[in-house]
Short mmCIF file of C-alpha atoms and ligand atoms in Angstrom, two decimals:
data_model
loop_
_atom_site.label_atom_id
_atom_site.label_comp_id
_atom_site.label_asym_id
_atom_site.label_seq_id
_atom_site.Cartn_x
_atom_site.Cartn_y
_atom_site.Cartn_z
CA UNK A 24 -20.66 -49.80 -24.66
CA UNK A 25 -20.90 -46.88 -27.22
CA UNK A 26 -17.30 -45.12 -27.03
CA UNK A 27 -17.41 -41.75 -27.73
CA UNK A 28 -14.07 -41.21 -26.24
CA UNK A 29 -11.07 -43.05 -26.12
CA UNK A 30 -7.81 -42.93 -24.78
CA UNK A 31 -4.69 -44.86 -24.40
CA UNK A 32 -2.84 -43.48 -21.69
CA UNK A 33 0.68 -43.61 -20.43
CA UNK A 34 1.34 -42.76 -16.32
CA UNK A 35 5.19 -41.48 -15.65
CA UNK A 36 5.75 -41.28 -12.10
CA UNK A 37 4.03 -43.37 -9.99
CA UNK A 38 4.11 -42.07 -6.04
CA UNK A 39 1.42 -40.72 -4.09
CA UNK A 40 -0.29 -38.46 -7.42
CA UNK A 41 0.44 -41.93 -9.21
CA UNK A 42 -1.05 -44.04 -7.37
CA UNK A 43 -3.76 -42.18 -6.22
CA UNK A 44 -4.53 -41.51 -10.13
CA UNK A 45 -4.61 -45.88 -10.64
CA UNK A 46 -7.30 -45.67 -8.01
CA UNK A 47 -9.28 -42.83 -8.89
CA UNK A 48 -9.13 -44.94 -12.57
CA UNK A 49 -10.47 -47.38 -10.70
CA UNK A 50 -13.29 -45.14 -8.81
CA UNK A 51 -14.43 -44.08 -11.49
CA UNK A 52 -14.98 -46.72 -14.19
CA UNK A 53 -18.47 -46.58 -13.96
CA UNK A 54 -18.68 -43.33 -14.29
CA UNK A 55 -16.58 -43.27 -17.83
CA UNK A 56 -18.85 -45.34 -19.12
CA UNK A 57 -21.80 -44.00 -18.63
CA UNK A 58 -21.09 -40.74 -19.78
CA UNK A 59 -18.93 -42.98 -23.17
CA UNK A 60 -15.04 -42.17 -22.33
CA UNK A 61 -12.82 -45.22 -22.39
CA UNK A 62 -9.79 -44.10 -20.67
CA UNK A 63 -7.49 -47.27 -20.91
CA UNK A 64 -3.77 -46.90 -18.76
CA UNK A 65 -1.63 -48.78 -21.00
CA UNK A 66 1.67 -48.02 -19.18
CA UNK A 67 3.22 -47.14 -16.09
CA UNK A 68 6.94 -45.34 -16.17
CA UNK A 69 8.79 -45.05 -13.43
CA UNK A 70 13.32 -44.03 -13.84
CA UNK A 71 14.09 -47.78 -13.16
CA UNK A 72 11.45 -49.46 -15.38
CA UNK A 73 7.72 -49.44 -15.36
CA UNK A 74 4.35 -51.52 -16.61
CA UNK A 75 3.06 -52.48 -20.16
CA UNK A 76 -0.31 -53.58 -20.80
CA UNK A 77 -1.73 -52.85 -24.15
CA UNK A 78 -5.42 -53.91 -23.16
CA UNK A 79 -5.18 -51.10 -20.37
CA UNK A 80 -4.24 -52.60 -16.64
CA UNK A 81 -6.64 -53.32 -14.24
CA UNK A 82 -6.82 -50.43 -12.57
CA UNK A 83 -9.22 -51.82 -9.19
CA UNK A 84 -6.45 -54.79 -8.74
CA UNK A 85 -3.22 -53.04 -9.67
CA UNK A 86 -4.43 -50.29 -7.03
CA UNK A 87 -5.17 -52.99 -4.31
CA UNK A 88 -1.41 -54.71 -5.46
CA UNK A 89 -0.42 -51.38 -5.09
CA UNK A 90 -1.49 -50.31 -1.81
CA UNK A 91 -0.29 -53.67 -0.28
CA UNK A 92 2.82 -54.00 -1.27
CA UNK A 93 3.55 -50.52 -2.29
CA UNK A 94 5.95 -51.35 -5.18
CA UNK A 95 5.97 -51.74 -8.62
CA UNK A 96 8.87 -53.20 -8.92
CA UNK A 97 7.57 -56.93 -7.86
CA UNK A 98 4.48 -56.64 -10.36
CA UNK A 99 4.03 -59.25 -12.32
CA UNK A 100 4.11 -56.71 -15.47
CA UNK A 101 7.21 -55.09 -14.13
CA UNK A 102 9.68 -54.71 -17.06
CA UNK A 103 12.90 -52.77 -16.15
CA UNK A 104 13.86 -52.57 -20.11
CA UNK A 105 10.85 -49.52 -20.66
CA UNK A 106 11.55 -46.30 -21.42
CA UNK A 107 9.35 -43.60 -22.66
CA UNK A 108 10.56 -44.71 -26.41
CA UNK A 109 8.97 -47.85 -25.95
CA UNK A 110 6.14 -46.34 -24.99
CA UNK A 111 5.98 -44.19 -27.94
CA UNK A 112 6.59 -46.86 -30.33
CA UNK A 113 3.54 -48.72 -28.60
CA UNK A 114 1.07 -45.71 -29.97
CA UNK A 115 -0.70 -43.95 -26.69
CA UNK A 116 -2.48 -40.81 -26.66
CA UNK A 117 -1.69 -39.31 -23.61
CA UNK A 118 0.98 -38.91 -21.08
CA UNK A 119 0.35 -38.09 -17.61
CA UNK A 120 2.94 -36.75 -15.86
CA UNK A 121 3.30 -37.23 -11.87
CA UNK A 122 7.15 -36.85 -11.35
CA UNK A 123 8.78 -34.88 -8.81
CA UNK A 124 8.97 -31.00 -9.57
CA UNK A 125 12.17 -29.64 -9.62
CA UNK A 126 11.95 -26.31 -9.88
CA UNK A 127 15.58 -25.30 -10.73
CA UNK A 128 16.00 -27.14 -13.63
CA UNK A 129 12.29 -28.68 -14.24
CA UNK A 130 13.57 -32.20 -14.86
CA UNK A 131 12.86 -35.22 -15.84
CA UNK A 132 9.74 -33.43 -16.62
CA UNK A 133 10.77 -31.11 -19.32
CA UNK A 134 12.16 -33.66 -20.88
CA UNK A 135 9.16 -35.86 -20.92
CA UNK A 136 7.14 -33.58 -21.83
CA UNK A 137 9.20 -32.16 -24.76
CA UNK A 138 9.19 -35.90 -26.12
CA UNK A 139 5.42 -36.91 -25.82
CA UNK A 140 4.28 -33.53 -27.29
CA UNK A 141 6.86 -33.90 -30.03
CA UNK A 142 5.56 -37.53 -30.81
CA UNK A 143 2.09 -35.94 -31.08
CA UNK A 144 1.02 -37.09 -27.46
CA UNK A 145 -1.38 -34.65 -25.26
CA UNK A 146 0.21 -34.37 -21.92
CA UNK A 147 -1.61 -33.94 -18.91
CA UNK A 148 1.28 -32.55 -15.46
CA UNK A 149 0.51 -32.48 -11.97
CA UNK A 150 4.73 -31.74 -12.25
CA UNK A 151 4.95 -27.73 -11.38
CA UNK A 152 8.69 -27.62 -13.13
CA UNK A 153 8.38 -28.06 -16.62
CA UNK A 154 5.18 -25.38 -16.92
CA UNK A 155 7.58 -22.65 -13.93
CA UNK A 156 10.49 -22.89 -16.51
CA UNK A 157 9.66 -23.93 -19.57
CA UNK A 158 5.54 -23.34 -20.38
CA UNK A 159 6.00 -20.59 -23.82
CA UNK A 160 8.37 -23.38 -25.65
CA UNK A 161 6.05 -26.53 -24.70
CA UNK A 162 3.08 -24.63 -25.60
CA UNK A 163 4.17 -23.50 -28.61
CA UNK A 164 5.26 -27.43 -29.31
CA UNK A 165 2.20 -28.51 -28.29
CA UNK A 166 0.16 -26.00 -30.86
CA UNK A 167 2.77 -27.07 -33.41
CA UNK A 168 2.12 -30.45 -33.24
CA UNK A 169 -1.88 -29.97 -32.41
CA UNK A 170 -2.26 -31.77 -28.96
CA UNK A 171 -2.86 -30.20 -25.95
CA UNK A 172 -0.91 -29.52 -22.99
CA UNK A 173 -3.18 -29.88 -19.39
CA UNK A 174 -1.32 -27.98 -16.32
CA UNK A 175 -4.72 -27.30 -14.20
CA UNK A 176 -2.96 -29.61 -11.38
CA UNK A 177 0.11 -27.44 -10.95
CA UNK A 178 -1.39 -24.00 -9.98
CA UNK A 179 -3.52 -25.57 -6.85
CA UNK A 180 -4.49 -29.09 -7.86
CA UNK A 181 -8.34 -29.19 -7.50
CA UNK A 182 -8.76 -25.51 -7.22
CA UNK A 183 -10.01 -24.26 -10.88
CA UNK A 184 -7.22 -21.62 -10.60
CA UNK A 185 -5.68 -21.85 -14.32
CA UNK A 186 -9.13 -22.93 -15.65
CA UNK A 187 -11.10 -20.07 -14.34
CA UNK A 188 -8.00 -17.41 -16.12
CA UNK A 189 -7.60 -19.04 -18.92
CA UNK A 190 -11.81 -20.31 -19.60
CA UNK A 191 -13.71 -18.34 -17.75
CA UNK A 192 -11.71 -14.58 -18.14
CA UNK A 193 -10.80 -15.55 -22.26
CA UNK A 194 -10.70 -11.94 -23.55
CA UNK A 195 -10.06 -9.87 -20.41
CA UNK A 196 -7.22 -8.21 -19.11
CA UNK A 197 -6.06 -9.72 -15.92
CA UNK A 198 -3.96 -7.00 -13.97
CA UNK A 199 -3.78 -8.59 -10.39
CA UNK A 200 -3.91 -12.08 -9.16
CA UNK A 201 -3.91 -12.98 -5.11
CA UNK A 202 -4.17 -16.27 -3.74
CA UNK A 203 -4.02 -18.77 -0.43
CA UNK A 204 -2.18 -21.08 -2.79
CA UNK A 205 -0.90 -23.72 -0.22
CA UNK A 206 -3.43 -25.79 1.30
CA UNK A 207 -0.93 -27.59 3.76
CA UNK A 208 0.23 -23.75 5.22
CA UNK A 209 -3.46 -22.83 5.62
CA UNK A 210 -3.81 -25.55 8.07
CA UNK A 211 -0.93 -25.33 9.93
CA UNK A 212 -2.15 -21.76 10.47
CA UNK A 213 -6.14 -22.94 11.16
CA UNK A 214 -4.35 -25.45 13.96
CA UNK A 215 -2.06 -22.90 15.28
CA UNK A 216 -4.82 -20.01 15.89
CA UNK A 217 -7.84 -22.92 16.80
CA UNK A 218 -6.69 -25.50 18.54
CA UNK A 219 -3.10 -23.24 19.83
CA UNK A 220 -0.84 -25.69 18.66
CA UNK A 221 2.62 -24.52 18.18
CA UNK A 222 4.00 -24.11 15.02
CA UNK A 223 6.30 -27.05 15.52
CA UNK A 224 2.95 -29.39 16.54
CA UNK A 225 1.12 -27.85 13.79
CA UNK A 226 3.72 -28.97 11.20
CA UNK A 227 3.78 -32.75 12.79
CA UNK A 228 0.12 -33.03 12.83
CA UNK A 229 -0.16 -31.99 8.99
CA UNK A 230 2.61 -34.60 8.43
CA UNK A 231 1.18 -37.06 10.41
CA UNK A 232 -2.36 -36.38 8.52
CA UNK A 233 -0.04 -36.91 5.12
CA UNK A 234 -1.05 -33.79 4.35
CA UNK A 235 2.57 -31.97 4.94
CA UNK A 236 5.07 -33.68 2.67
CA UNK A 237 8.46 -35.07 4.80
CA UNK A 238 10.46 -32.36 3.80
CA UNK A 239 7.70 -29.86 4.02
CA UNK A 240 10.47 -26.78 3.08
CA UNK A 241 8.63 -26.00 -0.04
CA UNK A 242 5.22 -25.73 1.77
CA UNK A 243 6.19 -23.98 4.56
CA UNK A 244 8.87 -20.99 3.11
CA UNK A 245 6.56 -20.26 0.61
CA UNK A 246 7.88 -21.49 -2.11
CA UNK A 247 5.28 -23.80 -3.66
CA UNK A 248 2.93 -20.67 -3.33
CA UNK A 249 5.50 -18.51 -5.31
CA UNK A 250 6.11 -21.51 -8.18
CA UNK A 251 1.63 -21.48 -8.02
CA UNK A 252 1.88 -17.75 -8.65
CA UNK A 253 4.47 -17.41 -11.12
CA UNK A 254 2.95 -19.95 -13.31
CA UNK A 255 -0.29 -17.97 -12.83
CA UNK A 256 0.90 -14.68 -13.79
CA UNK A 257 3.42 -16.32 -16.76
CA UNK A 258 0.34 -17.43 -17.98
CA UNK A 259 -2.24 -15.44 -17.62
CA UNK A 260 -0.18 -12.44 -17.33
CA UNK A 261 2.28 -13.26 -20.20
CA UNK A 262 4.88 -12.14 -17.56
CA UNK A 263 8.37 -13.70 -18.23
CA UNK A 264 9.45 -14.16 -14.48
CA UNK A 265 11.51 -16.34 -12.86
CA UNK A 266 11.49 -17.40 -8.60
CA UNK A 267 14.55 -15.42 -8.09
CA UNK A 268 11.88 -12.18 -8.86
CA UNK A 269 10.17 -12.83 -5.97
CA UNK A 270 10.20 -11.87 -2.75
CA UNK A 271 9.24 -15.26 -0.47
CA UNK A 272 8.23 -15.51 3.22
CA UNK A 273 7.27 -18.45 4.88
CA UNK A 274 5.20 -19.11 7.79
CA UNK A 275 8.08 -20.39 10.08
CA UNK A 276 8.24 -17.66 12.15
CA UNK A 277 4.46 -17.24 12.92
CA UNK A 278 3.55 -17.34 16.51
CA UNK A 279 0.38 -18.61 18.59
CA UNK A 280 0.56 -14.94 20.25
CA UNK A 281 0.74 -13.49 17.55
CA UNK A 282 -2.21 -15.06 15.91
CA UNK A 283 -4.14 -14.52 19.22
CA UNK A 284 -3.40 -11.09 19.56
CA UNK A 285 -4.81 -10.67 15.24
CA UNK A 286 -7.48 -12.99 16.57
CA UNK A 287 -8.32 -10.66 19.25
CA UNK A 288 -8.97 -7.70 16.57
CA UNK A 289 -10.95 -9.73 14.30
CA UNK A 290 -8.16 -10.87 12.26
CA UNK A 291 -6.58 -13.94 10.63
CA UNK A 292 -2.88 -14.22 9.16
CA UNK A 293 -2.72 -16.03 5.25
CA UNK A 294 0.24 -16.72 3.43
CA UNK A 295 -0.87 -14.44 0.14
CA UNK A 296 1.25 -14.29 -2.89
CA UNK A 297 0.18 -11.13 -5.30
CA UNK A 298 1.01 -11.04 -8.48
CA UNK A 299 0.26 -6.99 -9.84
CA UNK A 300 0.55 -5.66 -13.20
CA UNK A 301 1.65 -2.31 -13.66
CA UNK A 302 2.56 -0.93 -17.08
CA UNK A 303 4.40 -3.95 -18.68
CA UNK A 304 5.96 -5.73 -16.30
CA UNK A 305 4.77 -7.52 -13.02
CA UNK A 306 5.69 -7.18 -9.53
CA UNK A 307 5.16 -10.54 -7.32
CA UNK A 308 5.12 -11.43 -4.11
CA UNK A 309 4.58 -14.10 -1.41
CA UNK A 310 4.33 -12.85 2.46
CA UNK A 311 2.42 -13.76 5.62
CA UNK A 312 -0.81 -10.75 5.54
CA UNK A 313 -3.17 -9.94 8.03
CA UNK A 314 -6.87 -10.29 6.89
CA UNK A 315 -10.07 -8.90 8.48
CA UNK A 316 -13.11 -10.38 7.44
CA UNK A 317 -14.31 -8.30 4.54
CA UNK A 318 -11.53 -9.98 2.67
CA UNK A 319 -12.85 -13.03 0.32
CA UNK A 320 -9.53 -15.35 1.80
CA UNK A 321 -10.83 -14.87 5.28
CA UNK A 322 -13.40 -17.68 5.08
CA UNK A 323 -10.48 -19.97 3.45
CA UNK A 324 -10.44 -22.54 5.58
CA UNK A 325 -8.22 -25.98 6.99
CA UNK A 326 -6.63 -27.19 3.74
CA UNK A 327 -8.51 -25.20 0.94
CA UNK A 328 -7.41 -22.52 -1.21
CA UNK A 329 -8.35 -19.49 -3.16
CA UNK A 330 -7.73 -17.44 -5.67
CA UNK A 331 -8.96 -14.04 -6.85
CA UNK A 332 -8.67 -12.36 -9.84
CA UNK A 333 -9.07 -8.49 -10.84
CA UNK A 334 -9.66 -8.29 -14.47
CA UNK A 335 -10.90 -5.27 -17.29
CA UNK A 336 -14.11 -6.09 -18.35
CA UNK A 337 -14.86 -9.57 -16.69
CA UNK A 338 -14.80 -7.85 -13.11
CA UNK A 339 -12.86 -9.77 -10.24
CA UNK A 340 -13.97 -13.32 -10.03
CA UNK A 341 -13.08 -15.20 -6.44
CA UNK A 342 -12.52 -19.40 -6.49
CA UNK A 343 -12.18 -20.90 -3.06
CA UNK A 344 -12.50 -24.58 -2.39
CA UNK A 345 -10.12 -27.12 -3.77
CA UNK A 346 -8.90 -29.12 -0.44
CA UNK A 347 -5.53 -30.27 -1.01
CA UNK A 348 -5.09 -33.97 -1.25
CA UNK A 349 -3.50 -36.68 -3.45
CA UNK A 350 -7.25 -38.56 -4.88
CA UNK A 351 -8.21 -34.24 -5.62
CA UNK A 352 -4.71 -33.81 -7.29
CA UNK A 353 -5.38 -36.55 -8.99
CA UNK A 354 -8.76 -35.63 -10.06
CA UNK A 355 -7.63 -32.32 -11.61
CA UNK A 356 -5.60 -34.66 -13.87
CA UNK A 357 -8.69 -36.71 -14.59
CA UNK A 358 -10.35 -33.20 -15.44
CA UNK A 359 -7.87 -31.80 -18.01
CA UNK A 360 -7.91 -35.44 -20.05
CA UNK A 361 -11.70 -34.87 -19.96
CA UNK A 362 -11.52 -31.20 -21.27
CA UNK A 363 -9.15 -32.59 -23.74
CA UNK A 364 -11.58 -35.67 -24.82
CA UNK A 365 -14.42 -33.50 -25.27
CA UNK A 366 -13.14 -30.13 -26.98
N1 LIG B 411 1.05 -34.56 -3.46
C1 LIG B 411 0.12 -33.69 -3.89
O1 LIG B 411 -0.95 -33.52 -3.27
C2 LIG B 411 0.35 -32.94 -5.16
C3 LIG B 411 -0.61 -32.02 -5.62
C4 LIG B 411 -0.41 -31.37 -6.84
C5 LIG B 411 0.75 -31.61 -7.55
N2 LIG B 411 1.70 -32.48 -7.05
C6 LIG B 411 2.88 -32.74 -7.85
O2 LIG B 411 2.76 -34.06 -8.38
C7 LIG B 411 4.05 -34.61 -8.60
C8 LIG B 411 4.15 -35.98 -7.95
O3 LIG B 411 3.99 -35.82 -6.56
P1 LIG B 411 4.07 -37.10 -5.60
O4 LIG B 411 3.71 -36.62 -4.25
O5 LIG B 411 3.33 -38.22 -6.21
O6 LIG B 411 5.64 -37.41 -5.69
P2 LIG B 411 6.36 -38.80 -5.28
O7 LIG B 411 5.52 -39.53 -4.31
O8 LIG B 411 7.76 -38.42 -4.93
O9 LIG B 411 6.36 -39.65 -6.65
C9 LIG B 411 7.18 -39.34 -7.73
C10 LIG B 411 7.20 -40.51 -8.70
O10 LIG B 411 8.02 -40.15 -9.82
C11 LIG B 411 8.93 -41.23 -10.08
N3 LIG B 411 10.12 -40.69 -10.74
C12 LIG B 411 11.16 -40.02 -10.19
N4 LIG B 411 12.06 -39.71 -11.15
C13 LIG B 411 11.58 -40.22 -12.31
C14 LIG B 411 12.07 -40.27 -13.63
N5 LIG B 411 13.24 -39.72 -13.97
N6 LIG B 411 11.33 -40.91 -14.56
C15 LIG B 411 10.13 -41.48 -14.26
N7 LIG B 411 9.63 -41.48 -13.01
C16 LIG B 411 10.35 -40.86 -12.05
C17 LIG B 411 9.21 -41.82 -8.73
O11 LIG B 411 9.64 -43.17 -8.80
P3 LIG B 411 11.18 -43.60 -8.90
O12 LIG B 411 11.95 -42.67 -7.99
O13 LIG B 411 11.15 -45.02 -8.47
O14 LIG B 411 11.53 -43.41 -10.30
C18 LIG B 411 7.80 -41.79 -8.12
O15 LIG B 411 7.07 -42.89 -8.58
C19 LIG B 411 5.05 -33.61 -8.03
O16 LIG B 411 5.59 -32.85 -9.09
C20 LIG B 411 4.20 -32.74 -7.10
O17 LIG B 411 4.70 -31.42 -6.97
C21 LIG B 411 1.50 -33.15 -5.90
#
């Protein structure tokens, strides 16, 4: 095999993003090769110890270990002495970072990040915290030390959100930014006005689909659409806000009349959040809208999402798609290492 592009890679956080990024490894070997790229996972990190292969792991049989016995813990490789040091020391390229987002203090993340981009490393998050608190200093760290810093999985996961303001609008002006950020609120919503489900039933069926996390509070009140927005409009906006600027509503107190009685007049309810520039600052917001259908977000369907953006002199430019899901969050990780192989 010609390699074009290679990669030594380093996973931190290894849960349902984690795992589902071994497998789509493994999905897609063929595919790397063809097209030249030679992504090789060297390590796995986990906070109680994690994996070391310097070869690169099998990625097909450490996904089928995986997915039997669910823990890493019992692997063979399993060494509860690594830290992301070691890894260092051991010379990878990238980190890719799949830990939990905390978004009141953005760790472990921050901290992860701040270290791999320090010790030259690119670092690729699905981890919303570290880019909602902490994105101008990591950048800036990241240009300092010339790698790059990937964060296309934490405004929407599969949904070219960041890309398309950052790529595709380079050079304009974005003054307003509106999106059906949540994929797992959409289709409690779709259930609730299709198939009349109560809210309640909605929620369990989304959970039982694994599509609602256990603890689905960040989903639900809006909050993981707010953290979406606010990294959208810090970045592309160069607003400095924080979540307590917002104003958040959830869709908890949605009814199945009242989506029957919008239904009845041709409209749907979305959980939007707006993000609006006006002078120099920004005024954002996340609430429960109704829509008719000359809107772009009426068509936004089950567990997609959408964003639209209102710009100078690139026009407004609408994205919808991007199904929520853990192999598509995974894949938007995939996608930023491949940007970053091949700029
Ligand atoms: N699920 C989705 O569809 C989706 C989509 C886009 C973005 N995301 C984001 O992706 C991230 C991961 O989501 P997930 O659903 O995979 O979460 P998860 O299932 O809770 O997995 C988190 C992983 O991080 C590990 N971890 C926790 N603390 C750590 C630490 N200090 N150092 C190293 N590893 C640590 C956990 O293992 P231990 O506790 O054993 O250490 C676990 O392996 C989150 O930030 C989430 O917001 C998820």
């Amino acid at each position: 095999m010609v390699v074009t592009f290679y990669m030594r890679l380093l996973l931190i956080g290894c849960g349902n993003v984690g795992k589902a990024f071994v497998k789509l490894l493994a999905m897609k070997k063929e595919y790397l090769e063809s097209n030249n790229i030679d992504l090789k996972l060297c390590g796995i990190l986990t906070s109680k110890g994690g994996l070391y292969e310097p070869l690169g792991l099998d990625c097909h049989s450490l996904y089928k270990y995986l997915e039997g016995q669910g823990c890493l813990s019992n692997h063979p490789l399993y060494n509860e002495e690594v830290d992301i040091s070691f890894f260092i020391e051991k010379g990878m390229d990238a980190v890719v970072l799949a830990t939990p987002t905390n978004k009141d203090t953005g760790e472990p993340g921050i901290g992860y990040i701040h270290r791999s981009l320090e010790s030259g490393l690119h670092v690729i998050t699905a981890d919303k915290g570290p880019v909602l608190l902490a994105y101008k200093e990591l950048k800036e760290i990241a240009i300092k030390n010339n790698v790059q810093l990937g964060i296309g999985c934490t405004t929407g996961g599969a949904l070219p959100a960041i890309n398309a303001g950052l790529i595709d609008l380079a050079g304009a002006d974005i003054y307003k930014i509106q999106g059906v950020l949540n994929g797992t609120t959409n289709f409690i919503i779709d259930e609730m006005e299709e198939n009349s489900l109560s809210y309640e039933e909605a929620l369990k069926k989304a959970q039982n689909l694994g599509i609602a996390e256990t603890n689905p509070a960040l989903d639900v009140e809006g909050w993981d659409t707010a953290t979406k927005l606010l990294i959208l409009s810090n970045v592309l906006m160069r607003s400095n806000k924080t979540l307590k600027d917002i104003k958040v509503e959830g869709i908890t107190r949605l009814t199945v009349n009242e989506l029957q009685e919008a239904r009845n007049e041709g409209r749907k309810y979305k959980l939007i959040g707006t993000a609006l520039k006006k002078h120099t600052s920004v005024e954002i917001s996340v609430k429960l809208e109704q829509i008719d259908d000359s809107s772009e977000f009426y068509p936004v369907s089950g567990k997609n999402k959408a964003v639209k953006y209102y710009s100078d002199t690139l026009g407004e430019l609408t994205v919808i798609g991007g199904a929520s899901g853990v192999i598509p969050a995974a894949a938007s990780l995939l996608r930023d290492i491949l940007n970053i192989c091949t700029k």
